[in-house]
Amino acid sequence: VGVLLTLILGILLIKIIVKILNAPQKIIILSIVVLCVTGSFAIRNLIADVFVMIFFGFIGLIFFKLNIPHAPLAFGLILGPVLEENLRRSLIISRGSWTIFIERPVSLILIILIFIVLMWPIMINFYKFIINKRKFYEKL
């Protein structure tokens, strides 16, 4: 029902949305900033939340200027609490034993694959360093 309603509203409002997108960029940006400030204040009615939003906005701007991707940070912020809750639950079930994560073959394989994916760039850079070092000493 919700998808159907969204489709109908989207079709009916498409002309208005196109006109909004053709507005000057300064007006669109100002509108987005006002909505962000209002939304961050409306959640708990604390001005501190607005300052936190502005702080992370500047961090996002720094990421943009340094060409650092935003997706990993967003994934970390979204999935971090879920990971923490389930890690705590697993440790409670296993009575504090960390071996629960390597007892089953599937979880052990996943941990090994995660380790390889995380270490791959370091291994490649180390391999390139060794190759360049050999080439340097061969020239001497």
Short mmCIF file of C-alpha atoms in Angstrom, two decimals:
data_model
loop_
_atom_site.label_atom_id
_atom_site.label_comp_id
_atom_site.label_asym_id
_atom_site.label_seq_id
_atom_site.Cartn_x
_atom_site.Cartn_y
_atom_site.Cartn_z
CA VAL A 1 0.00 0.00 0.00
CA GLY A 2 2.83 2.40 0.91
CA VAL A 3 4.69 1.75 -2.33
CA LEU A 4 1.54 2.34 -4.35
CA LEU A 5 0.86 5.61 -2.51
CA THR A 6 4.46 6.74 -3.06
CA LEU A 7 4.17 5.94 -6.77
CA ILE A 8 0.94 7.93 -7.12
CA LEU A 9 2.37 10.92 -5.21
CA GLY A 10 5.57 10.75 -7.25
CA ILE A 11 3.67 10.83 -10.52
CA LEU A 12 1.42 13.67 -9.37
CA LEU A 13 4.23 15.80 -7.93
CA ILE A 14 6.89 15.26 -10.62
CA LYS A 15 6.36 18.69 -12.21
CA ILE A 16 6.69 20.47 -8.87
CA ILE A 17 9.83 18.50 -8.01
CA VAL A 18 11.42 19.42 -11.35
CA LYS A 19 10.66 23.10 -10.70
CA ILE A 20 12.27 22.84 -7.26
CA LEU A 21 15.40 21.30 -8.79
CA ASN A 22 15.59 24.15 -11.31
CA ALA A 23 15.73 26.70 -8.48
CA PRO A 24 19.05 28.47 -7.81
CA GLN A 25 21.58 26.28 -6.04
CA LYS A 26 21.98 28.75 -3.16
CA ILE A 27 18.28 28.50 -2.30
CA ILE A 28 18.35 24.70 -2.43
CA ILE A 29 21.42 24.53 -0.17
CA LEU A 30 19.91 27.01 2.29
CA SER A 31 16.69 24.98 2.40
CA ILE A 32 18.62 21.77 3.07
CA VAL A 33 20.61 23.42 5.87
CA VAL A 34 17.42 24.77 7.49
CA LEU A 35 15.81 21.32 7.30
CA CYS A 36 18.93 19.66 8.79
CA VAL A 37 19.12 22.13 11.69
CA THR A 38 15.39 21.86 12.35
CA GLY A 39 15.49 18.07 12.22
CA SER A 40 18.50 17.74 14.50
CA PHE A 41 16.89 20.06 17.05
CA ALA A 42 13.44 18.45 16.80
CA ILE A 43 14.59 14.98 17.85
CA ARG A 44 15.44 15.84 21.49
CA ASN A 45 14.91 19.63 21.62
CA LEU A 46 18.57 20.19 22.52
CA ILE A 47 20.75 22.85 20.93
CA ALA A 48 23.71 20.54 21.58
CA ASP A 49 22.35 18.22 18.88
CA VAL A 50 22.54 21.11 16.41
CA PHE A 51 26.20 21.69 17.33
CA VAL A 52 26.92 17.98 16.88
CA MET A 53 25.25 18.14 13.45
CA ILE A 54 27.35 21.19 12.50
CA PHE A 55 30.53 19.49 13.75
CA PHE A 56 29.89 16.39 11.66
CA GLY A 57 28.95 18.62 8.74
CA PHE A 58 32.44 20.13 8.90
CA ILE A 59 33.94 16.65 9.11
CA GLY A 60 31.97 15.75 5.99
CA LEU A 61 33.29 18.88 4.28
CA ILE A 62 36.86 17.93 5.20
CA PHE A 63 36.24 14.41 3.85
CA PHE A 64 34.93 15.96 0.62
CA LYS A 65 37.96 18.25 0.25
CA LEU A 66 40.38 15.35 0.89
CA ASN A 67 38.49 12.99 -1.48
CA ILE A 68 37.80 10.54 1.35
CA PRO A 69 34.72 8.39 0.62
CA HIS A 70 31.69 8.98 2.83
CA ALA A 71 30.17 5.50 2.52
CA PRO A 72 32.50 3.66 4.96
CA LEU A 73 31.83 6.25 7.66
CA ALA A 74 28.08 6.01 7.09
CA PHE A 75 28.20 2.21 7.20
CA GLY A 76 30.24 2.34 10.39
CA LEU A 77 27.83 4.73 12.08
CA ILE A 78 24.82 2.64 11.07
CA LEU A 79 26.21 -0.86 11.62
CA GLY A 80 28.42 -0.11 14.64
CA PRO A 81 25.66 -0.22 17.28
CA VAL A 82 24.20 -3.38 15.70
CA LEU A 83 27.61 -5.07 15.78
CA GLU A 84 28.22 -4.00 19.37
CA GLU A 85 24.84 -5.29 20.56
CA ASN A 86 25.23 -8.67 18.84
CA LEU A 87 28.84 -9.05 20.00
CA ARG A 88 27.71 -8.45 23.57
CA ARG A 89 24.85 -10.94 23.14
CA SER A 90 27.22 -13.59 21.74
CA LEU A 91 29.64 -13.14 24.62
CA ILE A 92 26.81 -13.42 27.15
CA ILE A 93 25.57 -16.63 25.52
CA SER A 94 29.09 -18.09 25.49
CA ARG A 95 29.73 -16.92 29.08
CA GLY A 96 32.55 -14.63 28.00
CA SER A 97 34.41 -17.11 25.82
CA TRP A 98 35.78 -15.64 22.59
CA THR A 99 36.23 -19.12 21.10
CA ILE A 100 32.58 -19.07 20.06
CA PHE A 101 33.65 -17.08 17.00
CA ILE A 102 36.10 -19.69 15.72
CA GLU A 103 34.41 -22.95 16.75
CA ARG A 104 32.22 -23.22 13.66
CA PRO A 105 33.84 -23.56 10.22
CA VAL A 106 31.64 -20.90 8.61
CA SER A 107 32.48 -18.23 11.19
CA LEU A 108 36.17 -19.16 11.08
CA ILE A 109 36.23 -18.86 7.28
CA LEU A 110 34.45 -15.49 7.45
CA ILE A 111 36.94 -14.19 10.03
CA ILE A 112 39.86 -15.34 7.87
CA LEU A 113 38.33 -13.70 4.77
CA ILE A 114 37.75 -10.44 6.67
CA PHE A 115 41.36 -10.51 7.87
CA ILE A 116 42.63 -11.08 4.31
CA VAL A 117 40.48 -8.25 2.92
CA LEU A 118 41.71 -5.87 5.63
CA MET A 119 45.36 -6.87 5.23
CA TRP A 120 45.39 -7.02 1.41
CA PRO A 121 46.36 -3.35 0.80
CA ILE A 122 49.14 -3.62 3.39
CA MET A 123 50.45 -6.83 1.81
CA ILE A 124 50.39 -5.29 -1.69
CA ASN A 125 52.28 -2.21 -0.51
CA PHE A 126 54.82 -4.38 1.30
CA TYR A 127 55.27 -6.51 -1.83
CA LYS A 128 55.80 -3.37 -3.97
CA PHE A 129 58.29 -2.06 -1.41
CA ILE A 130 60.30 -5.31 -1.55
CA ILE A 131 60.28 -5.32 -5.38
CA ASN A 132 61.42 -1.68 -5.53
CA LYS A 133 64.12 -2.36 -2.96
CA ARG A 134 65.45 -5.29 -5.03
CA LYS A 135 65.43 -3.19 -8.21
CA PHE A 136 67.28 -0.42 -6.40
CA TYR A 137 70.03 -2.75 -5.17
CA GLU A 138 70.28 -4.49 -8.57
CA LYS A 139 71.11 -1.11 -10.16
CA LEU A 140 74.03 -0.65 -7.78
#
